[in-house]
Short mmCIF file of C-alpha atoms and ligand atoms in Angstrom, two decimals:
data_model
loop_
_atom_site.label_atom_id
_atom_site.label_comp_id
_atom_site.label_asym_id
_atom_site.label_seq_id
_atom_site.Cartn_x
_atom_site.Cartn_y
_atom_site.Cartn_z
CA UNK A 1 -6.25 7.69 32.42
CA UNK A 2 -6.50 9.34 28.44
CA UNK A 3 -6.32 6.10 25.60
CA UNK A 4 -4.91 8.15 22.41
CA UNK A 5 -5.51 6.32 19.53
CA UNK A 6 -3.48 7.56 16.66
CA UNK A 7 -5.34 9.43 13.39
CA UNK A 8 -3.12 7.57 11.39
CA UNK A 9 -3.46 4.10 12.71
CA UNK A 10 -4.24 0.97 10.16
CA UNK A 11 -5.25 1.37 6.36
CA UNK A 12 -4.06 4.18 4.54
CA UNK A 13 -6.43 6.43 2.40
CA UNK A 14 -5.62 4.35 -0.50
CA UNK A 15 -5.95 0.56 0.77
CA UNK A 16 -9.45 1.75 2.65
CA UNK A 17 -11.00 3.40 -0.54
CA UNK A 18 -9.82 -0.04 -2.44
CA UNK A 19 -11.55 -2.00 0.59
CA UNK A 20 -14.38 0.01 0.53
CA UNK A 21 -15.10 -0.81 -3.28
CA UNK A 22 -15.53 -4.32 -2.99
CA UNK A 23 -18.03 -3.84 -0.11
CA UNK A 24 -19.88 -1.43 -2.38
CA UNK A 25 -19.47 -4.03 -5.09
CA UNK A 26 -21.30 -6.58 -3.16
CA UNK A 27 -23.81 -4.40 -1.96
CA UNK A 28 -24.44 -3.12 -5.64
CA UNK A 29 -24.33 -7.01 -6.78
CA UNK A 30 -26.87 -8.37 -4.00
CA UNK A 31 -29.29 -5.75 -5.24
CA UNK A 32 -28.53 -6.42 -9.29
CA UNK A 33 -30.95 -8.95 -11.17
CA UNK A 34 -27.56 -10.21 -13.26
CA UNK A 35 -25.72 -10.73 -9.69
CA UNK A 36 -22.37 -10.72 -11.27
CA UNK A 37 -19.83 -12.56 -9.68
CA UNK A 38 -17.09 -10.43 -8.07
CA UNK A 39 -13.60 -11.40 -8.44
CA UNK A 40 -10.24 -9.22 -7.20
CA UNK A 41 -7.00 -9.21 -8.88
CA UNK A 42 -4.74 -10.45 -5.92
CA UNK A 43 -5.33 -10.09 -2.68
CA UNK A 44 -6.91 -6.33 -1.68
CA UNK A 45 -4.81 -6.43 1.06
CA UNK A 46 -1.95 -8.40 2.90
CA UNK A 47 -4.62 -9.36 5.93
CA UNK A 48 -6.10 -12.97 5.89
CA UNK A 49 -9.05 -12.05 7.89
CA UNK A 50 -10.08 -8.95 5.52
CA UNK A 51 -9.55 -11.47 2.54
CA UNK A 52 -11.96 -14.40 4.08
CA UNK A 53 -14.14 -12.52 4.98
CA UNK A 54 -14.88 -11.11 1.35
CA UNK A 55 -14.60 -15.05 0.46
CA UNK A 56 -17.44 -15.84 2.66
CA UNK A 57 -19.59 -12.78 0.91
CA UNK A 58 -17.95 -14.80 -2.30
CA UNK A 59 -15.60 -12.67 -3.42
CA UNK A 60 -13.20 -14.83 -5.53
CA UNK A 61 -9.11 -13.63 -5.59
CA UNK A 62 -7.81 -14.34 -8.94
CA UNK A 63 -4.06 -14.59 -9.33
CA UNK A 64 -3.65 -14.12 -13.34
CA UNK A 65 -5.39 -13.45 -16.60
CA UNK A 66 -4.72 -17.46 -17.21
CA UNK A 67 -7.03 -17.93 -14.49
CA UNK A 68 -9.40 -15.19 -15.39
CA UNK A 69 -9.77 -17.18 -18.55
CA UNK A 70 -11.62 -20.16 -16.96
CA UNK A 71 -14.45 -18.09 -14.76
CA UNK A 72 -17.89 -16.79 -15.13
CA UNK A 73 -17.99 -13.26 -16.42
CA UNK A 74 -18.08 -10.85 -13.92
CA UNK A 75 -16.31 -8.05 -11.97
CA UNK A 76 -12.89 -7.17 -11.72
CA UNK A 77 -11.65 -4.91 -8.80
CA UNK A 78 -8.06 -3.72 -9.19
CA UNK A 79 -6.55 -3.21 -6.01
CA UNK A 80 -4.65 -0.33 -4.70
CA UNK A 81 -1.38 -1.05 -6.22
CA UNK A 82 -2.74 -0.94 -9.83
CA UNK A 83 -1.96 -2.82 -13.00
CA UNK A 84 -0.79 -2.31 -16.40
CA UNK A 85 -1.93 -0.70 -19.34
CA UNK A 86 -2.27 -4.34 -21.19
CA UNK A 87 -3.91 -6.03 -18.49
CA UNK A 88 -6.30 -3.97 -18.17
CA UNK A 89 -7.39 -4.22 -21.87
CA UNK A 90 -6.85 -7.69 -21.72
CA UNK A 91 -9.53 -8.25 -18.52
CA UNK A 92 -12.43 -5.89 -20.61
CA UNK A 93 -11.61 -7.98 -24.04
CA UNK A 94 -12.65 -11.00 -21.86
CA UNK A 95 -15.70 -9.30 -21.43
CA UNK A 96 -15.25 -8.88 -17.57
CA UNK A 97 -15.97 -5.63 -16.29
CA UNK A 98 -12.94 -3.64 -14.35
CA UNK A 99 -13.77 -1.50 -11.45
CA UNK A 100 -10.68 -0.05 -10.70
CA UNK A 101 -9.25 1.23 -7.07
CA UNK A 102 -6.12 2.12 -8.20
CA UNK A 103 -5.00 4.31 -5.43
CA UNK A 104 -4.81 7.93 -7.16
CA UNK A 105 -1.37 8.51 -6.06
CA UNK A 106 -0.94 5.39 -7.76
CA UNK A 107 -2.66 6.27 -10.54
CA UNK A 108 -0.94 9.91 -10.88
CA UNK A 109 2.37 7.56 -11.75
CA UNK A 110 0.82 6.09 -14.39
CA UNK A 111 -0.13 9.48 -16.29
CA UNK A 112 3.21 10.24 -15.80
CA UNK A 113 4.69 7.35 -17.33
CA UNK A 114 2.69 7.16 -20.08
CA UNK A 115 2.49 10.71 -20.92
CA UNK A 116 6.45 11.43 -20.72
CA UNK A 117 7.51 7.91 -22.60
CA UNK A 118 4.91 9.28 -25.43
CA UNK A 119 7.28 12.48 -25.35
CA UNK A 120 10.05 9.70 -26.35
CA UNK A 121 11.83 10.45 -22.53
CA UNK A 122 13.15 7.23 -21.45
CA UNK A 123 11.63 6.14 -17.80
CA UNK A 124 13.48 4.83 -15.00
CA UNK A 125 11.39 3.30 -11.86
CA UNK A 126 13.19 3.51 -8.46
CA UNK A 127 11.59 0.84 -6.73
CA UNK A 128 12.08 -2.77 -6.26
CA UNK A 129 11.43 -4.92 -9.30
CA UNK A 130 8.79 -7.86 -8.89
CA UNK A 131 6.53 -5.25 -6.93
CA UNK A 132 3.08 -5.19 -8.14
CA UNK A 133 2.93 -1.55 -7.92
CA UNK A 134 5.97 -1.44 -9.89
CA UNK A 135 5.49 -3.44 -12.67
CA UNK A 136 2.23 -1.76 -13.11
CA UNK A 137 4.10 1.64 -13.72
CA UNK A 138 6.26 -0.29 -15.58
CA UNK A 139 2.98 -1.52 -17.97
CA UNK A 140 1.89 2.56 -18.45
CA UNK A 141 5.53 2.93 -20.29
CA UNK A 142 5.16 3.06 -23.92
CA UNK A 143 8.95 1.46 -24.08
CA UNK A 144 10.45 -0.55 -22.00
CA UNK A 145 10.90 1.15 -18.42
CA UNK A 146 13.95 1.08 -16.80
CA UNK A 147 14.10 -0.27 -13.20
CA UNK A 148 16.57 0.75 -9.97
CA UNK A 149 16.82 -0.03 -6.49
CA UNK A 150 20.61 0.72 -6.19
CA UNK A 151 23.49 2.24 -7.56
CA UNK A 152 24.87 -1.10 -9.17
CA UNK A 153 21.53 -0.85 -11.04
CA UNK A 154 22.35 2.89 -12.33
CA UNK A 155 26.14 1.61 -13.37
CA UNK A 156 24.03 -1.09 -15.36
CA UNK A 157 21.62 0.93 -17.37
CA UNK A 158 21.78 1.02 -20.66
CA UNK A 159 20.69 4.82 -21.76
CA UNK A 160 22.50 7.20 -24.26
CA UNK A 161 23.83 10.16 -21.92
CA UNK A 162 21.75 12.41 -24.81
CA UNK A 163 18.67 11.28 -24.06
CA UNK A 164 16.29 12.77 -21.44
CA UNK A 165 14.94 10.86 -18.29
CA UNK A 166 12.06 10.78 -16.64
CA UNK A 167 12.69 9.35 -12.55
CA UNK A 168 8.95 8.39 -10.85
CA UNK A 169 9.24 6.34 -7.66
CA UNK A 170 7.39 3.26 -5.85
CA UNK A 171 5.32 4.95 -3.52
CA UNK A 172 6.67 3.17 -0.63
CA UNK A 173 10.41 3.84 -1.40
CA UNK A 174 12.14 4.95 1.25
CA UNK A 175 12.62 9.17 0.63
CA UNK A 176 16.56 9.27 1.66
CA UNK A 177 17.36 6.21 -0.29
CA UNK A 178 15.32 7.79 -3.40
CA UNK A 179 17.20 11.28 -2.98
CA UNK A 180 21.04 9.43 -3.12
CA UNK A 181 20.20 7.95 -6.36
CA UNK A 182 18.39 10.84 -8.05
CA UNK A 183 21.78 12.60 -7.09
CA UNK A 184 23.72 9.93 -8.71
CA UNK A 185 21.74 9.83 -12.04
CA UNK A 186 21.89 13.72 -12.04
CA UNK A 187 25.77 13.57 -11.88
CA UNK A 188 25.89 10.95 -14.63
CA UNK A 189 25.69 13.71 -16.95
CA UNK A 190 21.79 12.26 -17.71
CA UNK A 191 19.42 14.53 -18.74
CA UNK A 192 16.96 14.58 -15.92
CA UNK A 193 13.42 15.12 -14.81
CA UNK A 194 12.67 14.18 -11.35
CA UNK A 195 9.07 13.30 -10.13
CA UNK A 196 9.12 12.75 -6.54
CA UNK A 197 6.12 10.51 -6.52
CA UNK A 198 6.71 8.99 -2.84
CA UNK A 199 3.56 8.94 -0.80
CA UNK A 200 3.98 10.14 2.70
CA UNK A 201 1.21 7.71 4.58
CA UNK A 202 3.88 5.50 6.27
CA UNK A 203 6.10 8.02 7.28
CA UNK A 204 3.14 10.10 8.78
CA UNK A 205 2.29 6.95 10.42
CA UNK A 206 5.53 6.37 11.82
CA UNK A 207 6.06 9.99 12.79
CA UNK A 208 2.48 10.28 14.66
CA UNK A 209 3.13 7.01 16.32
CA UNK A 210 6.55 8.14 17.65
CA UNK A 211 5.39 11.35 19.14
CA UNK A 212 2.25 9.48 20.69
CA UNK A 213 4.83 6.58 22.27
CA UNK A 214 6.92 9.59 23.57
CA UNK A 215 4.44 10.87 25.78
CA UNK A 216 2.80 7.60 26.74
CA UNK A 217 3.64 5.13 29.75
CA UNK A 218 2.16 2.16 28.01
CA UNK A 219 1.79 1.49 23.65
CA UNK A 220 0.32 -0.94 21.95
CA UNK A 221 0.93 -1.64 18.64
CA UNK A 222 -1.53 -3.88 16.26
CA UNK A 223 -0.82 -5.55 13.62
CA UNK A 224 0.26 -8.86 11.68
CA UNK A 225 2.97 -10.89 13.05
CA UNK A 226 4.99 -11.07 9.48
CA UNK A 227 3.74 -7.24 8.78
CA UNK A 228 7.29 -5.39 8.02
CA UNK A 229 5.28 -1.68 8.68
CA UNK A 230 4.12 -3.15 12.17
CA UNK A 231 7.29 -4.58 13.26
CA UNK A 232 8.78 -1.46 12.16
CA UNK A 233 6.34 0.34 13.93
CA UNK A 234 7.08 -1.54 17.31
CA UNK A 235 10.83 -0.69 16.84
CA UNK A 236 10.09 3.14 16.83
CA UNK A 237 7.46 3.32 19.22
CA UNK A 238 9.65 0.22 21.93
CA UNK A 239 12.44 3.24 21.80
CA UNK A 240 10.22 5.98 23.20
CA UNK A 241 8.78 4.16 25.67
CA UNK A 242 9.94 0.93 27.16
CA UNK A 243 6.40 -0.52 27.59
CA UNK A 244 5.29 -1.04 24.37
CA UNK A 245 2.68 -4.72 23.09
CA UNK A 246 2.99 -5.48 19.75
CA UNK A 247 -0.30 -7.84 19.39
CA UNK A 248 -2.01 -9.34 16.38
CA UNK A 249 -5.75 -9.35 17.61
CA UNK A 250 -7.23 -8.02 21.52
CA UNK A 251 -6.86 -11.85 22.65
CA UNK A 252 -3.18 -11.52 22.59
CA UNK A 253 -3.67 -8.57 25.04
CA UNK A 254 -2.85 -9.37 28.70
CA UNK A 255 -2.38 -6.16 30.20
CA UNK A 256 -2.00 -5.12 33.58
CA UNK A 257 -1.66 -1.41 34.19
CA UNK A 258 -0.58 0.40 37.30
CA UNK A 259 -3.09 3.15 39.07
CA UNK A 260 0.48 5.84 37.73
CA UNK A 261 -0.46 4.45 34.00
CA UNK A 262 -1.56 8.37 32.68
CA UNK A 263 -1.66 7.75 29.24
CA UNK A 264 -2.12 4.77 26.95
CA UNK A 265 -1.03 5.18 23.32
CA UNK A 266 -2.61 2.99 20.37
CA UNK A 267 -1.40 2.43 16.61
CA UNK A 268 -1.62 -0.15 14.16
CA UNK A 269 0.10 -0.74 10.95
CA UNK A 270 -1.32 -0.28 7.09
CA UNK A 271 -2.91 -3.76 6.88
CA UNK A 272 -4.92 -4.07 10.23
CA UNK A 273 -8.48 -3.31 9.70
CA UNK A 274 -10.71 -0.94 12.08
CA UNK A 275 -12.50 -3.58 13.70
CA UNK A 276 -9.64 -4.71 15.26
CA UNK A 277 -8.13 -1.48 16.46
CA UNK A 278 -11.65 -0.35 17.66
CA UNK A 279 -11.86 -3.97 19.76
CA UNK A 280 -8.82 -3.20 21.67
CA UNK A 281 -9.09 0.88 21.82
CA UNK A 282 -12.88 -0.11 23.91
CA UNK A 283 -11.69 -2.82 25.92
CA UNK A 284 -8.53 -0.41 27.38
CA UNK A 285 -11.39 2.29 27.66
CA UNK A 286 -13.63 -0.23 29.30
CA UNK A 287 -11.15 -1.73 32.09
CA UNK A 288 -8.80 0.78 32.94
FE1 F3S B 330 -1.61 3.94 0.48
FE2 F3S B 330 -1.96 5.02 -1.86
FE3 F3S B 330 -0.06 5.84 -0.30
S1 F3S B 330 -2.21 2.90 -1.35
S2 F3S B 330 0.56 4.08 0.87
S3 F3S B 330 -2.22 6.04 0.08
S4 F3S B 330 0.06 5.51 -2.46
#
């Protein structure tokens, strides 16, 4: 029987590299003589086990600059989704000290924004408003970006038709829904330059997992329960092949697999950390 785990399973390049920095961060810190305190701002990830167990090597998760206000000095980590321009000033006039893991892709928005709003082109977002990531582009803007997640939004924005745009995306926007309103600025006569700025790990996760469930007789799937990308995962994979687990953690595994079981096909979604997805790829190795 052949386990295929898939390449793209769990964190994506940007949420690992942001990870990885606060172990480094502790590692530097342990060795320090200061031994700063380490702090991130929000949660590094959406996955309560990652996030205690950074508490327990006393990594603190601050919610807000208010906050920031009352604790030691230390370090700042800046997770994957970035910030804006003025909180970031605003954390190193406190005297903290920002290490920043702003994925790149993330990051590459951000030039963009600030660069093309500095050329006096108006910006416009498509994303969904109250989303970190996106009201950290918004903060890059040198004026006040302009925010869309549907055409009612477009009808509602108040540009002159002379001036030039500027369309970035979230990075998680979904690519069809991002095309059908770039086509509906472009036709309303605004001048337009269009930055596709969508970043492809989900789909590529979604697309390996679907070929992998095609071929398989059994897939598991491994991830949080309230984890949209997982239960969307276990949708795609649950129509390829009708004997699909979605499980949180190996203990919610209970499998029982036939002698005909030829191939077993693992994924997980963006928030589920190695350890887990290495548990359950050894134990299928191990008993079947
Ligand atoms: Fe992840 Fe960065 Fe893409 S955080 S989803 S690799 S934009």
């Amino acid at each position: 029987m052949e386990v295929r785990l898939a390449k793209s399973a769990g964190f994506c390049f940007g949420v690992k590299r942001a990870v990885e920095t606060v172990y480094e961060q502790i590692e530097k810190q342990k060795l320090s003589v200061q031994k700063l305190p380490i702090y991130t701002y929000g949660p590094i990830i959406h996955n309560e086990q990652v996030v205690s167990n950074l508490e327990k090597n006393g990594v603190r998760v601050i919610e807000d600059l208010e906050q920031l206000k009352n604790v030691e000095k230390g370090i700042i980590i800046i997770r994957s989704h970035g910030i804006d321009k003025a909180t970031f000033a605003a954390i190193e006039e406190m005297g903290h000290i920002c290490v920043d893991a702003t994925c790149p892709f993330v990051k590459r928005i951000h030039n963009i924004v600030e660069k093309e709003s500095r050329q006096r082109k108006e910006i416009v977002i498509i994303g969904n408003p109250g989303h970190p990531e996106v009201e950290g582009i918004k903060g890059w803007s040198e004026k006040t970006a302009h925010i869309v997640e549907s055409e009612e939004d477009i009808k509602k924005l108040d540009i002159p038709k002379d001036k030039e745009i500027c369309i970035v995306s979230q990075t998680t926007f979904n690519y069809n829904k991002f095309q059908d309103l770039v086509e509906i600025l472009k036709n309303s006569s605004y001048n337009v330059i269009v930055v596709n700025t969508i970043c492809n790990a989900t789909e590529e996760r979604q697309t390996e997992a679907k070929e992998i469930a095609a071929l398989a007789d059994v897939m598991i799937v491994i991830g949080g329960a309230h984890s949209s990308n997982t239960r969307k995962l276990y949708e795609i994979c649950s129509k390829e092949c009708s004997d699909t687990y979605f499980i949180q953690t190996l203990d919610d595994l209970h499998l029982e697999l036939p002698k005909s079981v030829r191939l077993v096909g693992i994924t997980a979604g963006a928030s589920t950390p190695n350890n887990i997805i290495e548990e359950v790829q050894s134990y299928v190795r191990r008993n079947f």
